[in-house]
Each structure stands twice: as C-alpha cells, then as structure tokens.
Coordinates of C-alpha atoms in Angstrom, one line a residue:
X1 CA 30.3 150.5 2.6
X2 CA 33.4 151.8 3.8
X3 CA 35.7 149.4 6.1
X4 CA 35.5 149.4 10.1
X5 CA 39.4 148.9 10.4
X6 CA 39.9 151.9 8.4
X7 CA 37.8 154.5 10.4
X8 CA 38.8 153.2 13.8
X9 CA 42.6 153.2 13.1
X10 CA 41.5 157.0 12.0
X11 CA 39.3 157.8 15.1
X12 CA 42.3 157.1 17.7
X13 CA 44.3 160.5 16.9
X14 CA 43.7 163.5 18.9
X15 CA 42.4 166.3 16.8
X16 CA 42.8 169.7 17.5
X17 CA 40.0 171.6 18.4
X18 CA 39.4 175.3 17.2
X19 CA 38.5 178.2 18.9
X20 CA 35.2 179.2 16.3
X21 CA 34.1 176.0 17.0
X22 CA 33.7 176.3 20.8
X23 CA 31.9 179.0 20.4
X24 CA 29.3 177.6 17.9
X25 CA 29.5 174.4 20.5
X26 CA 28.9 176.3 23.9
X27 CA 25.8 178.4 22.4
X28 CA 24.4 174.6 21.7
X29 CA 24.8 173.7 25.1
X30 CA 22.0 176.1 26.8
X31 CA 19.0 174.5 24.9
X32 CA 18.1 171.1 26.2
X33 CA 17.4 168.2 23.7
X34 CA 13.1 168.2 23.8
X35 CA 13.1 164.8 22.7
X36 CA 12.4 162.4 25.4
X37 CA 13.2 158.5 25.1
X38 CA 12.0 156.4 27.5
X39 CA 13.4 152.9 28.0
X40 CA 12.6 151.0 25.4
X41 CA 13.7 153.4 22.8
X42 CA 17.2 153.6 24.6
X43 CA 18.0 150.8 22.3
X44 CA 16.6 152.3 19.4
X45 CA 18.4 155.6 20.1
X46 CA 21.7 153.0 20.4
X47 CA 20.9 151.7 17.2
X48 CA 20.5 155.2 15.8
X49 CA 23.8 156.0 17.0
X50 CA 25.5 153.3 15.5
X51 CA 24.4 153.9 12.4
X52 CA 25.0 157.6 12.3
X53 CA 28.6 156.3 13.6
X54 CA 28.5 154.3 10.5
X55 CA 28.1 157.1 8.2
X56 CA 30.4 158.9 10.0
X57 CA 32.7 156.9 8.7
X58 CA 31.6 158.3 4.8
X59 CA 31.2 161.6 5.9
X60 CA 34.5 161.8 8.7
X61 CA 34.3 165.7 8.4
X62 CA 31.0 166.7 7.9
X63 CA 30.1 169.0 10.9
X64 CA 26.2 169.1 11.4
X65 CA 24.6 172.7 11.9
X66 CA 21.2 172.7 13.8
X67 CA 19.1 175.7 12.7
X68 CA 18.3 176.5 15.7
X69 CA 19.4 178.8 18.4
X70 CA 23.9 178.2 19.0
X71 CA 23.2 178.7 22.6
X72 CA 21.1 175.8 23.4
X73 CA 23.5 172.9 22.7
X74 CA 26.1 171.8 25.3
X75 CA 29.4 172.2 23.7
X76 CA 31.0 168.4 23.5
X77 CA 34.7 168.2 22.5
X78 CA 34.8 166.7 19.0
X79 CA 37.4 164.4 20.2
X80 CA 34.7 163.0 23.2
X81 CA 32.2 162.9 20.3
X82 CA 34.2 160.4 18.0
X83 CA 35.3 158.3 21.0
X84 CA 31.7 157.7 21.4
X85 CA 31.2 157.2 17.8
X86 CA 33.8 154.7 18.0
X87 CA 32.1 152.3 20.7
X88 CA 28.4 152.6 19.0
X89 CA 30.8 151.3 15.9
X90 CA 32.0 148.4 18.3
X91 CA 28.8 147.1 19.4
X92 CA 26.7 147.3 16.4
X93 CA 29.1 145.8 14.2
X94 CA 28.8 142.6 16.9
X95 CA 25.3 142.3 16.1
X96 CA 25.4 142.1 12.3
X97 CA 26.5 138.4 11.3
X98 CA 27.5 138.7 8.0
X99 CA 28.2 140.9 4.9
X100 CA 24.7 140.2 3.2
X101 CA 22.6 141.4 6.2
X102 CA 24.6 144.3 7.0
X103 CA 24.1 146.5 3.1
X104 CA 19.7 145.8 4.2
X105 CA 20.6 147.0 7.6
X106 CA 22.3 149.9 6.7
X107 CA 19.9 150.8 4.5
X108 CA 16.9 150.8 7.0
X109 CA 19.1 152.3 9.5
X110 CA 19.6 155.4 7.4
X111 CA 15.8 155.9 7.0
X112 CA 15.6 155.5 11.0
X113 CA 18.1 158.4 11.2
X114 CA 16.8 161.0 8.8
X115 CA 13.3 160.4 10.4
X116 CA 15.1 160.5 14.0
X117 CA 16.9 163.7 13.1
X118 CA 13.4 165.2 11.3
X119 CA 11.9 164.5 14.8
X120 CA 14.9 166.5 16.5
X121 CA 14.2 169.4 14.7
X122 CA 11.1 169.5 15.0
X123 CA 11.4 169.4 18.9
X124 CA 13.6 172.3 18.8
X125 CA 10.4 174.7 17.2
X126 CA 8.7 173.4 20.7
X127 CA 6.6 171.2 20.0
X128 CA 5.4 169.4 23.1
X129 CA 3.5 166.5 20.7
X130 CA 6.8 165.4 19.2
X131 CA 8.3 164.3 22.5
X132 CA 5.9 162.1 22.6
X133 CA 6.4 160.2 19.7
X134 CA 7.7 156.3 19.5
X135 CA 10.2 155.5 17.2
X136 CA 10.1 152.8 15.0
X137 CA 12.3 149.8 15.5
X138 CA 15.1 149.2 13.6
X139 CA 14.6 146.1 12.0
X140 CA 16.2 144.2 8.3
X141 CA 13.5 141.7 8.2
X142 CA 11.2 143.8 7.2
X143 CA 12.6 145.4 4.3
X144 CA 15.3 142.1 3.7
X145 CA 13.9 139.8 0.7
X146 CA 16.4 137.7 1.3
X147 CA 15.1 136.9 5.0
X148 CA 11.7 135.9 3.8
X149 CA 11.3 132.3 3.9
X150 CA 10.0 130.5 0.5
X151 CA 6.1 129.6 0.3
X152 CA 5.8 125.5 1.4
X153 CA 4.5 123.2 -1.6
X154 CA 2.4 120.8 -1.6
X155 CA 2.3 117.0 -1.2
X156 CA 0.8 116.9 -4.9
X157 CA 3.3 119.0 -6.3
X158 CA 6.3 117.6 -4.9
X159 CA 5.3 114.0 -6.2
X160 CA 4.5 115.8 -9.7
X161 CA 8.1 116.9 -9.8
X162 CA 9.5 113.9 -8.4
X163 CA 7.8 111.8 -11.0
X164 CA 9.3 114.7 -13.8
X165 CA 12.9 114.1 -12.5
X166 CA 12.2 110.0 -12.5
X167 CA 10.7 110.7 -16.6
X168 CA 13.8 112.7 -17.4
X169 CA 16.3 110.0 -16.0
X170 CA 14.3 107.1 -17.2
X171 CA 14.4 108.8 -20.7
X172 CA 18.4 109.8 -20.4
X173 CA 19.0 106.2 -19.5
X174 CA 17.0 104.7 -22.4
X175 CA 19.0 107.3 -24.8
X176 CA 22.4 106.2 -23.7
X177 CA 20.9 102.7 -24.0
X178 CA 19.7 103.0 -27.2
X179 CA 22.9 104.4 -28.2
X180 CA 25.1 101.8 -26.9
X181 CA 22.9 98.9 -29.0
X182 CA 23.4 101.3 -32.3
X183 CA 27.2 101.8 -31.5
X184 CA 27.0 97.7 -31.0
X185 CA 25.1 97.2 -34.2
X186 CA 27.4 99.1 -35.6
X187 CA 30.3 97.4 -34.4
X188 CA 29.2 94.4 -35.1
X189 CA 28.2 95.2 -39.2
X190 CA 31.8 96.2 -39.4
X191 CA 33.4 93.2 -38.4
X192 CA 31.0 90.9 -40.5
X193 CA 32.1 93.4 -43.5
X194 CA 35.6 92.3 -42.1
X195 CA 34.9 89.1 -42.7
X196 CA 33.3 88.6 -45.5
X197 CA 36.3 91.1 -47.1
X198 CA 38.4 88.5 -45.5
X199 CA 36.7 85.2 -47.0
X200 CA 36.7 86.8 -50.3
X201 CA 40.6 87.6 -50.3
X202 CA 41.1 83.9 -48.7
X203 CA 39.5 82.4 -51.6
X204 CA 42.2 83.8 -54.3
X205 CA 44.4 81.8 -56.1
X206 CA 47.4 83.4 -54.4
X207 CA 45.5 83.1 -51.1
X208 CA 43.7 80.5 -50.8
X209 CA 46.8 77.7 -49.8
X210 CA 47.9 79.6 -46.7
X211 CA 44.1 78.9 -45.4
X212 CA 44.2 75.1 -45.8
X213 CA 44.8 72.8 -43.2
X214 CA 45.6 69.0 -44.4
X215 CA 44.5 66.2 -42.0
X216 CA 46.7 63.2 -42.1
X217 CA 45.8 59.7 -40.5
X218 CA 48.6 58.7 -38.1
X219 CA 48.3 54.7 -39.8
X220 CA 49.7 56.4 -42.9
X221 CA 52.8 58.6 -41.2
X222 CA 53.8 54.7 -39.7
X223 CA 53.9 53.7 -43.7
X224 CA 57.3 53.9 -45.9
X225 CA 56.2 57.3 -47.6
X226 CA 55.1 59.3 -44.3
X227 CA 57.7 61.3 -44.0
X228 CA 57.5 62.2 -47.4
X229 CA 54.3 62.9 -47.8
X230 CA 54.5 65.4 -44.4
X231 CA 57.3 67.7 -46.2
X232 CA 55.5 68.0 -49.0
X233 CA 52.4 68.8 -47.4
X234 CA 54.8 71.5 -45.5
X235 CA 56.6 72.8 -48.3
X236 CA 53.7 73.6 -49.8
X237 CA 53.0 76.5 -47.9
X238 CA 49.8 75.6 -46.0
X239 CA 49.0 73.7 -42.2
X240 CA 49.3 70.0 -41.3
X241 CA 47.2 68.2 -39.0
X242 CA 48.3 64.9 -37.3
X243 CA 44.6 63.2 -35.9
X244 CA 43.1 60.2 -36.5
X245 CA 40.6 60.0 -39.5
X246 CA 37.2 58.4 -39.8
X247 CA 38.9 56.0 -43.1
X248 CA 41.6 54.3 -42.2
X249 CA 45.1 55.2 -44.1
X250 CA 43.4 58.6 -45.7
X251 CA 43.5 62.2 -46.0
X252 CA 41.3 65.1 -45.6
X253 CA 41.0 69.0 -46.1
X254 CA 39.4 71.8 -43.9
X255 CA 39.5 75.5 -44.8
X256 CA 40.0 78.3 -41.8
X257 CA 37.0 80.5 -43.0
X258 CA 37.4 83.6 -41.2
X259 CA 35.1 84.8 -38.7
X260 CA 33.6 87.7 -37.1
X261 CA 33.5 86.5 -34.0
X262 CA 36.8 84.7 -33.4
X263 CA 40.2 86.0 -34.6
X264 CA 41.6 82.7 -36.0
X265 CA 38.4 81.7 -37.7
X266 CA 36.7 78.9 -38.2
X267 CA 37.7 75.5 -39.8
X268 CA 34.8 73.7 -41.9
X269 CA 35.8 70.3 -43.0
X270 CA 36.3 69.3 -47.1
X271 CA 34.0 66.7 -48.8
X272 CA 37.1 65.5 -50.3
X273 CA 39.0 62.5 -49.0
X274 CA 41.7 60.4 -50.3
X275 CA 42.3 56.9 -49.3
X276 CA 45.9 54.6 -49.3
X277 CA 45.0 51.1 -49.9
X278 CA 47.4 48.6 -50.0
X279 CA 48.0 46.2 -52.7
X280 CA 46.5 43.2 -50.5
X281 CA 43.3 44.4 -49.6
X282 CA 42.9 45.9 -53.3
X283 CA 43.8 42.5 -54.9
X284 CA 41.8 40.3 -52.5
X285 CA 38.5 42.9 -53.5
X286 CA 39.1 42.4 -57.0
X287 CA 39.3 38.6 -56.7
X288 CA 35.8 38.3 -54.7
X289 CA 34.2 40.5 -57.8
X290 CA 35.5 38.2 -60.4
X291 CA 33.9 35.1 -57.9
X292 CA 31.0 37.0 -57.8
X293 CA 30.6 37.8 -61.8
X294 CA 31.7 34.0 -62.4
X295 CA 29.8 32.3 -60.2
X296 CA 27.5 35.1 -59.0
X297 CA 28.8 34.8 -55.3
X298 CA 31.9 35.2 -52.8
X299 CA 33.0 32.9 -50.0
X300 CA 35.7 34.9 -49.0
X301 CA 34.2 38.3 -48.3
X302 CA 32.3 41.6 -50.2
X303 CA 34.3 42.6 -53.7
X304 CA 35.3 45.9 -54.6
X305 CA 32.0 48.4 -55.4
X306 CA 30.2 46.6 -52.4
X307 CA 33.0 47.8 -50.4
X308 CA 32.8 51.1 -51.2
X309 CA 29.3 52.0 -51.1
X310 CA 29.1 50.5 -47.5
X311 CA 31.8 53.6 -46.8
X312 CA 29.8 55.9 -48.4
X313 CA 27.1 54.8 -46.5
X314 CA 28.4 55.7 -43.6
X315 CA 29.8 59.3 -44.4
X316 CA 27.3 60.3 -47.0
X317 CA 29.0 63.7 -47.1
X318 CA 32.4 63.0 -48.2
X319 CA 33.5 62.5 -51.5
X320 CA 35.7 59.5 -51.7
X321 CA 38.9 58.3 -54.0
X322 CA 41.5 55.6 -53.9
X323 CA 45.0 55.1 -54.6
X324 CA 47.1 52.4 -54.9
X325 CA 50.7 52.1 -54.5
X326 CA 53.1 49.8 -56.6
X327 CA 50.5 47.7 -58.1
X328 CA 52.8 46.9 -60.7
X329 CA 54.9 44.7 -58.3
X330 CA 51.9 42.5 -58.0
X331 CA 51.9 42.4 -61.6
X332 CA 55.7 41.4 -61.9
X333 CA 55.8 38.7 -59.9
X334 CA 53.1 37.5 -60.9
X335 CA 54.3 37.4 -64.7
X336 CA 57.8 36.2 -63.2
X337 CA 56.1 33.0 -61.1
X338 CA 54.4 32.4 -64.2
X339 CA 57.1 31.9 -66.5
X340 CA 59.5 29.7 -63.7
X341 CA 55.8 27.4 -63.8
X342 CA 56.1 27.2 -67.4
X343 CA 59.7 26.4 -67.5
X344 CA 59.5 23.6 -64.7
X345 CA 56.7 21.9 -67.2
X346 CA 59.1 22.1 -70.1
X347 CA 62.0 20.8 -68.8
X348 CA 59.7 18.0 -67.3
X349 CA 61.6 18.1 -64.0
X350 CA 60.0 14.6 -61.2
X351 CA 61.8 15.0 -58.4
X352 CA 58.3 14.9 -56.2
X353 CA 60.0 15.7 -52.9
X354 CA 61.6 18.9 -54.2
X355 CA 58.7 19.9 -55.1
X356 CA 57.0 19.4 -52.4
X357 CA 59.4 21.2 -50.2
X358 CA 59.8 24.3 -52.7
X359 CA 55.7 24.3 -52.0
X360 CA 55.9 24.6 -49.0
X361 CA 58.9 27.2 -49.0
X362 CA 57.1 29.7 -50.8
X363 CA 53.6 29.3 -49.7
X364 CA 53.8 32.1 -47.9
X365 CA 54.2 34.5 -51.2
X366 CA 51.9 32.8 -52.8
X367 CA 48.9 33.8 -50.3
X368 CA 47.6 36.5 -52.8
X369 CA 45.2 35.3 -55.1
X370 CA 46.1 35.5 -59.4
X371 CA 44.3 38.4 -60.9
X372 CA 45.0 39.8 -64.3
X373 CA 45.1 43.1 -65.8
X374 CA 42.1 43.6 -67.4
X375 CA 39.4 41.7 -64.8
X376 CA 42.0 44.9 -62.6
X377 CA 40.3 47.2 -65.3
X378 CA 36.9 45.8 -66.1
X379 CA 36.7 46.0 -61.8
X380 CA 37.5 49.8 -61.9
X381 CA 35.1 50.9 -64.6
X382 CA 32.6 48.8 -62.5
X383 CA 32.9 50.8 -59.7
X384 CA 33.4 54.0 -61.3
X385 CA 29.8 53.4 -63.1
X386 CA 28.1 52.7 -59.9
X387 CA 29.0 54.5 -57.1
X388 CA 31.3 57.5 -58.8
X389 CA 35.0 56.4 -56.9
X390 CA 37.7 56.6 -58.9
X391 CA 40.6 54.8 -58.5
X392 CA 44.4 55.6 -58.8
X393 CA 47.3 53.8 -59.8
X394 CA 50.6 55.4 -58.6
X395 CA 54.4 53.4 -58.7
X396 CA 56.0 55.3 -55.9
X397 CA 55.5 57.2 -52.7
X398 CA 57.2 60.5 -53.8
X399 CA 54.1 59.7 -56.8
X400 CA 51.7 59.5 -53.9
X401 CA 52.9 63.0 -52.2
X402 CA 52.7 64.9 -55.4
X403 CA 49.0 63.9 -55.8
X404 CA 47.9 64.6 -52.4
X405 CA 49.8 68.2 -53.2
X406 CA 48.1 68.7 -56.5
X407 CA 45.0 67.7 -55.0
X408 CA 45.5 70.4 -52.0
X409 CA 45.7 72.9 -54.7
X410 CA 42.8 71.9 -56.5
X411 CA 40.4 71.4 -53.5
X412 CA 41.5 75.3 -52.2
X413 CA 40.7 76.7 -55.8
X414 CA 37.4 75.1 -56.2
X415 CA 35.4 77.5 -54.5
X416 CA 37.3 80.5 -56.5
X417 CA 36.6 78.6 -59.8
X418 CA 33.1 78.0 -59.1
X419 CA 32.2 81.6 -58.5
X420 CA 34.1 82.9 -61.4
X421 CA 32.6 79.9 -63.7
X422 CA 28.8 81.0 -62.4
X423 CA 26.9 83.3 -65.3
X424 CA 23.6 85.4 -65.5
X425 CA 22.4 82.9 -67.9
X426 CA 22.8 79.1 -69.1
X427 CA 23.8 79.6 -72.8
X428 CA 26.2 82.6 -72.5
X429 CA 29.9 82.1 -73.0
X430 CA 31.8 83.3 -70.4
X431 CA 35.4 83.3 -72.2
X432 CA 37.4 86.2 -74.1
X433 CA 35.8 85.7 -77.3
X434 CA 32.4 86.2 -75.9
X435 CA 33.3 89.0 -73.8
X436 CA 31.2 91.4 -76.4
X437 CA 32.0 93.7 -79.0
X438 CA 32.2 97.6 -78.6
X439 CA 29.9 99.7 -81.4
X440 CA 30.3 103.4 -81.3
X441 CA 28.2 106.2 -82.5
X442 CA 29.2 105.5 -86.4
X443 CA 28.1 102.0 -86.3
X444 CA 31.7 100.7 -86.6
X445 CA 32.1 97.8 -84.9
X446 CA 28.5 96.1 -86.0
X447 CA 30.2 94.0 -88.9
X448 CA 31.7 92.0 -86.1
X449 CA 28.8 91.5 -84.1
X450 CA 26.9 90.2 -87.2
X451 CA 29.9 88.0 -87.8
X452 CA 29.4 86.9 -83.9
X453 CA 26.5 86.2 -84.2
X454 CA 27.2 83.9 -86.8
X455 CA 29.8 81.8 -85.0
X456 CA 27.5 81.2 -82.6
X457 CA 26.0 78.5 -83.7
X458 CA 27.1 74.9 -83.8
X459 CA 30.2 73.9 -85.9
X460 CA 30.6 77.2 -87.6
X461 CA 34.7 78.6 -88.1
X462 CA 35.6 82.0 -88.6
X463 CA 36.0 81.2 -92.4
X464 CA 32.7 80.4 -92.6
X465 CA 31.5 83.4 -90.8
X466 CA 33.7 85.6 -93.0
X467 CA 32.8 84.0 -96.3
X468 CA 28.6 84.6 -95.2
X469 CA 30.2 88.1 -94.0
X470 CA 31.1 88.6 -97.7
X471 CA 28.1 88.3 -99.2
X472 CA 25.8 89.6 -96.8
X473 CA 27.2 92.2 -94.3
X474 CA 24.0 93.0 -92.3
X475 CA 21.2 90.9 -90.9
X476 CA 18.7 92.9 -93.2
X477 CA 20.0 92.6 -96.1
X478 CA 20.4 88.6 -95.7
X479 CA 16.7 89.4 -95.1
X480 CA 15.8 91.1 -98.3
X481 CA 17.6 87.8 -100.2
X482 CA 15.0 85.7 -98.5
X483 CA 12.4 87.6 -99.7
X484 CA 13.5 87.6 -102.7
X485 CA 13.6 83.8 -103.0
X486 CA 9.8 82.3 -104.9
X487 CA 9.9 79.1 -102.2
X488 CA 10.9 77.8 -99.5
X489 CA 13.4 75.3 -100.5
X490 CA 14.9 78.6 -102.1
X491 CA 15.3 80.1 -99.2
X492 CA 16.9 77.4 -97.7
X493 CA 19.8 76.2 -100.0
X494 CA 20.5 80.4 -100.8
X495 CA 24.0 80.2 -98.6
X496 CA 24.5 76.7 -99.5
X497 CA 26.7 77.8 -102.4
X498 CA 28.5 79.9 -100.8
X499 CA 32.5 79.8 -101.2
X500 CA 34.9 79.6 -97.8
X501 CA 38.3 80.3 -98.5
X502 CA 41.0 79.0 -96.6
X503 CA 44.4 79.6 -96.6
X504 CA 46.5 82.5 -98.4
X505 CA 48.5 82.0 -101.5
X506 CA 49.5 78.4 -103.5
X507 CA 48.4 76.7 -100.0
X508 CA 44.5 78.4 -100.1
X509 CA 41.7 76.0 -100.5
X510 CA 38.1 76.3 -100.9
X511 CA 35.1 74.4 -99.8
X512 CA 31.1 75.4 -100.1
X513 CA 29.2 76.2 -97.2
X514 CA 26.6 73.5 -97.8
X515 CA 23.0 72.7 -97.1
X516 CA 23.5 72.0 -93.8
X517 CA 24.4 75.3 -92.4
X518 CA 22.5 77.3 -95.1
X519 CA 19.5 75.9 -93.5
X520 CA 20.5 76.5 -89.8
X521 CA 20.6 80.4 -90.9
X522 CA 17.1 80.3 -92.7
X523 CA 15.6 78.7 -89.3
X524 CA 17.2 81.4 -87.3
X525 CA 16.0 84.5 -89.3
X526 CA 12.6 83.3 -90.3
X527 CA 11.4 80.8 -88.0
X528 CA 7.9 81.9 -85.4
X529 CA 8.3 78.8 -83.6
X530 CA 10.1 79.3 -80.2
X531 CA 10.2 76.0 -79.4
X532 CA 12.3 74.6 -82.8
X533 CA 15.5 73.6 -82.9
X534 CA 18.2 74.9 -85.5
X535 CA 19.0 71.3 -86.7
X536 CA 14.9 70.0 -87.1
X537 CA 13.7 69.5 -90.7
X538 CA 11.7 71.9 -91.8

C-alpha cells in the first residue's frame, strides 16, 4: 500500500485542466447516474469512495472512460474531483485502527468497487432491475482470519495439558537434580583420590617427619632436660605439642593423616609412649621385687612388673617403655658409702657420739634403699618376660633427647616399612638377591636360576651352589644320575662327594659337600610326600 502523507501532500496542487477533456466531461454530464442508493447504502457508497480514493492513490493518473454515451455525464473539474477524493481519504483512514486490518480491508474494499462499478455499467444499458439492487456491506471480518476468535477448550483438556507441563517440570527438576548428586559424587571421589594420593606421599621416608606431631607432658618441660628435649624435638623438623598426658613425665606421637573432608587433616594418636622415671621411684620398685622374691611379699608397696601391668591395664592400647636417667649416680654413691663403711671398721674408730651425730647428718641421703646391679638386671629381664616393657638406661639428658628423636623417626617410618616389608606369600624373599632372574628366548640365564634354586635352601653358600652347578648344570640331568643310582642310600650320598672350592690361588681350600646336604637335594627332587620336611630321615 502506498502512504497517505504522500498522496495528500500531492492532491493539494492545482492542476491544469485541458480543453479535450471538458469536452469528453460535459458530454458525461447529460446522462443521469441510474443507480439509486437509498440511505443505508449512503454509507456503503462512502465506503466505496474511500476506497476508490485509496487506489487513487496507485493509479494518480488513470482517467476512467465509461463506454457509454460522453454526453450523459456532468463534467466535474478534475481538481473538485481529487479534493473529494482527498476527504473520503480523511475519513476512512480514521476508521481503520491499525496496519494489520487495513491490507484485509483493502482487499475486500476492492471487490466492493469492481462489483459497484459492474453495477454502474450495467445501469447505463437501462436496466431498470439494477437500480434496485443492495450492495453488499463492506466488511474485514468476514474475509479477516485473523479476526476470528480461537475454538474454546475444554475443562478436560486444559487439565490434560496442565498435568503435561507439571510432568515436564517435574522431570527437568529431577534431571538437574540428578545431575547435581553425580557432579557431587564426583566431587567427592576426587578429593578421597586426593587424599589417599596424599596419605601415601605422607608416609615416605622424606615425608613422613613433617606429619608428626610429638606430645610432651608439661611435668617433664619443669625437669632439668626440658628445654633440651623441646629443641630437639623442634630441630627435627616436625610439630610439638605441650598437653598434659595420661602417664605422668611421658611422651607420645600422633600422625596428621590427611583428610577429605578437612584441609589440615586429621591427627590419630600413636600406640607408642615413652615414660621418664626417676631414679627414686625406679629403685624403690626394684627393692619391693627383691622383698617379694625373698620373702614372697612387700610391706612397702607393689614392685616393678606389678606396676606396670596395672598401667597397661588401664590404656590397653598403648605400647609402653621406660627410661631412666643417671642410674649410675645411684650406683656411685652407693659404691662410695660403701667403702667410707668399710674404712671406719678398719681403722676401728669409738667415738659413739660422733657417730651418732654423722647418723643423724646424713639420714637424709641415705633414705633410698641398697640395691645392686644385677637384682637391677634380673628385675628388668623379669619384666621384659612378662609384660613385654623394656627398660632404658640413659646417663644424660642430651642422651634422653636423642632417643625421644630417634624414636620420632622410627614411629613415622613404621607404617612405610610395614607396607614395603608385606609379600604375596610367607616363604618368598623379598630382598635384591631374590628379586628373580631374567631368561630369554635362548635359554641364557637358566644356569642361574638352577643355581637359585639351589641356595635356597638352608645353610647352602654360593660355593656350594657352584660346585653342584659343576657337575650337574640342569635339574634333569641331576635327575638322570638318580636314576641311574641301584638304591636308595645311592641316591642319597651321590652329591656327598662332591668338591667346593674356595678361595683362588695358594690361599684356595677345599671341603666335600657332605651327607647332609646331598640328602636335602635327593628329598627335594624325588620326594611325593608334600608334607616332609627337607631335614627328616628318610
């Protein structure tokens, strides 16, 4: 459609008017238009002129010719004639409301004129009928699809779709839920692989220190070697922890394991715990187990392995040891009173007073009770045989802080060592020499597996193997030799005589490889018996 601002800006000049067009126009103006419109079709005939002004607006200089007669038409000025077009422009374009009604409108609106200017013709033959005739109404609903209002749907269907659109979200929510617990799962599998990549690099050699915490009791920071015992623990590269211990004067171990969960990881305690006693308590125990052994009881308290176990009892999941500091002191001045006794009854001194008062001087030191060294030693190996606690006999406190370090050390490479020192199987070797030997296509390399073999049984050298090598380089043909042999007792001394060479040069000896071992072959190659020993009679 062409634009209204376009064709009205045209329609307001004056255009000239020509002299063969009068002419034509006043020969038009004698003949009356037949067709008659009453009322009601005055808007219709409106109508029908705004459209034709419409499609004016395409057709601007398009002059209209009637066939009939020129002198029946009035003659109208062409510029009266677009002035009128202009206002049927005016008013119709008021009544269309916006551009997608107006194309349907149009359309319509044309059919209404060619039938209105059919009729017109017509008319002008004389037909009286045709002045008669309606016209139809100009109308866009009825040939407008996009005026026709959508069919209604019923209560059935609209719950069947809204139960559709509630099965579709339900299902996109159960999706994203389902893929938020994978990516979780997910998440989660990673940072266990984390940490258990994390636990296995903590438990290295080179590792395993920095992980350590050591727990020392406050009682034994207050003690002459504290401070020493805290820069060593330092120095050695791993944590120190200051808290008060279920044993009194001791020392424990944790290990931060890492974790999954947390970012520092977890600490799990040590079985191992070492304990300070002092030379007082430690002499006074030994003392009440020699009463006990003597006279098969104790006035003055519970002895030394009674002791213990009652401390085991109550942590049954430690792994207790003891050490003792400077228990040679005891031991000196012990041997030093001794002697000074021995020299006041050989010079035969009397002086009863002085003696009294040099009693009553030194009472004090001489509170501890006399204990030698070996009821010291025949103590220890008691205790050691019945409830498994060692006992450790150190002469300073710079002694004392390098055995809590070593210990450190040892208790963070036990795990490592135990893992490495685990095997398939109970008999196999797990060392260099029994790392295996390679045999390729040719068969080299199957002298020393024989020769292996060999040394693996009880108190066999490499000479040995070598000189048995000698003779017989393959398992079959040591085979063939036994059958060979008439008897048993054949069989079993054929290796016996056997020469092993040791040595190179002047300094070479040699030595037979005896019964003993020539016997432990026979069983192995012909024995059916799964259950007999190498070293049983046969």
């Amino acid at each position: 459609m062409g634009s209204y601002s376009d064709s009205t800006s045209d329609l307001d000049e004056e255009l000239p008017v020509f002299d063969f067009l009068s002419q034509v126009s006043q020969s038009h103006t004698e003949k009356p238009d037949p067709v008659g419109l009453d009322g009601c079709d005055a808007e219709e005939a409106a109508k029908f002129t705004a459209v034709k002004g419409i499609v004016g607006k395409r057709t601007a200089d398009v002059m209209m010719i009637s066939s009939d007669s020129d002198d029946d038409a009035p003659y109208v000025p062409l510029a009266q004639r677009l002035k009128q077009k202009q206002d049927n422009v005016i008013t119709t374009s008021s009544a269309v409301t916006n551009g997608k009604d107006a194309e349907p409108c149009l359309t319509s609106n044309l059919s209404s004129f060619h039938k209105v200017r059919t009729t017109t013709n017509r008319a002008s033959d004389g037909s009286e009928d045709s002045a008669a005739l309606p016209l139809k109404p100009l109308s866009c609903t009825e040939t407008s699809p996009a005026k026709r209002k959508p069919a209604k749907r019923s209560a059935e269907e609209i719950q069947a779709s809204r139960e559709e659109a509630m099965r579709r979200r339900q299902a996109r929510e159960g999706q994203q839920r389902d893929k938020g617990a994978l990516r979780q799962e997910q998440e989660r599998q990673k940072a266990e692989r984390r940490a258990l990549a994390e636990a296995a690099k903590a438990l290295r050699p080179e590792e395993c220190i920095k992980h350590m915490v050591v727990a020392v009791d406050p009682a034994l920071l207050q003690l002459e070697g504290g401070g020493t015992l805290l820069a060593s623990v330092q120095a050695l590269g791993c944590s120190c922890a200051i808290e008060k211990q279920l044993l009194p004067r001791s020392v424990s171990w944790m290990r931060r394991t890492p974790c999954a969960q947390t970012e520092d990881g977890v600490c799990e305690p040590e079985a191992h715990v070492v304990m300070q006693m002092t030379v007082d308590d430690f002499i006074t125990l030994i003392h009440n187990y020699i009463q006990e052994e003597r006279q098969g009881r104790s006035d003055s308290g519970p002895s030394l392995s009674p002791w213990v176990q009652e401390r085991q009892r109550r942590h049954p999941d430690k792994i207790l040891s003891l050490v003792v500091i400077d228990l040679e002191k005891y031991f000196r001045s012990n041997k030093s009173q001794s002697q000074k006794r021995f020299r006041e009854a050989v010079a035969g001194e009397e002086q009863g007073g002085g003696k009294a008062k040099k009693r009553r001087k030194n009472a004090a030191a001489e509170v501890l009770p006399e204990v030698s060294r070996v009821e010291v030693e025949e103590a220890v190996v008691h205790l050691q045989l019945h409830t498994g606690v060692s006992v450790r006999f150190l002469s300073t406190w710079k002694d004392f802080s390098d055995h809590i370090t070593m210990t450190t050390k040892a208790v963070a490479e036990a795990p490592f060592k135990r893992e490495r020192d685990k095997t398939g199987f109970s008999f196999h070797l797990e060392s260099e020499w029994a790392g295996g030997q390679k045999v390729d296509k040719s068969g080299k390399g199957l002298l020393q597996v024989w020769k292996r073999q060999i040394q693996q049984l009880n108190r066999v050298s490499p000479d040995m193997a070598s000189a048995i090598l000698a003779a017989y380089p393959s398992p079959r043909l040591l085979q063939k030799a036994y059958g060979l042999c008439n008897s048993d007792r054949e069989k079993i001394a054929l290796l016996s005589d056997l020469l092993i060479r040791r040595g190179e040069g002047v300094t070479s000896t040699t030595r037979r490889v005896g019964p003993e071992l020539s016997k432990r072959l026979f069983l192995l190659m012909n024995s059916r018996d799964p259950e007999q020993t190498l070293d049983s009679t046969v």
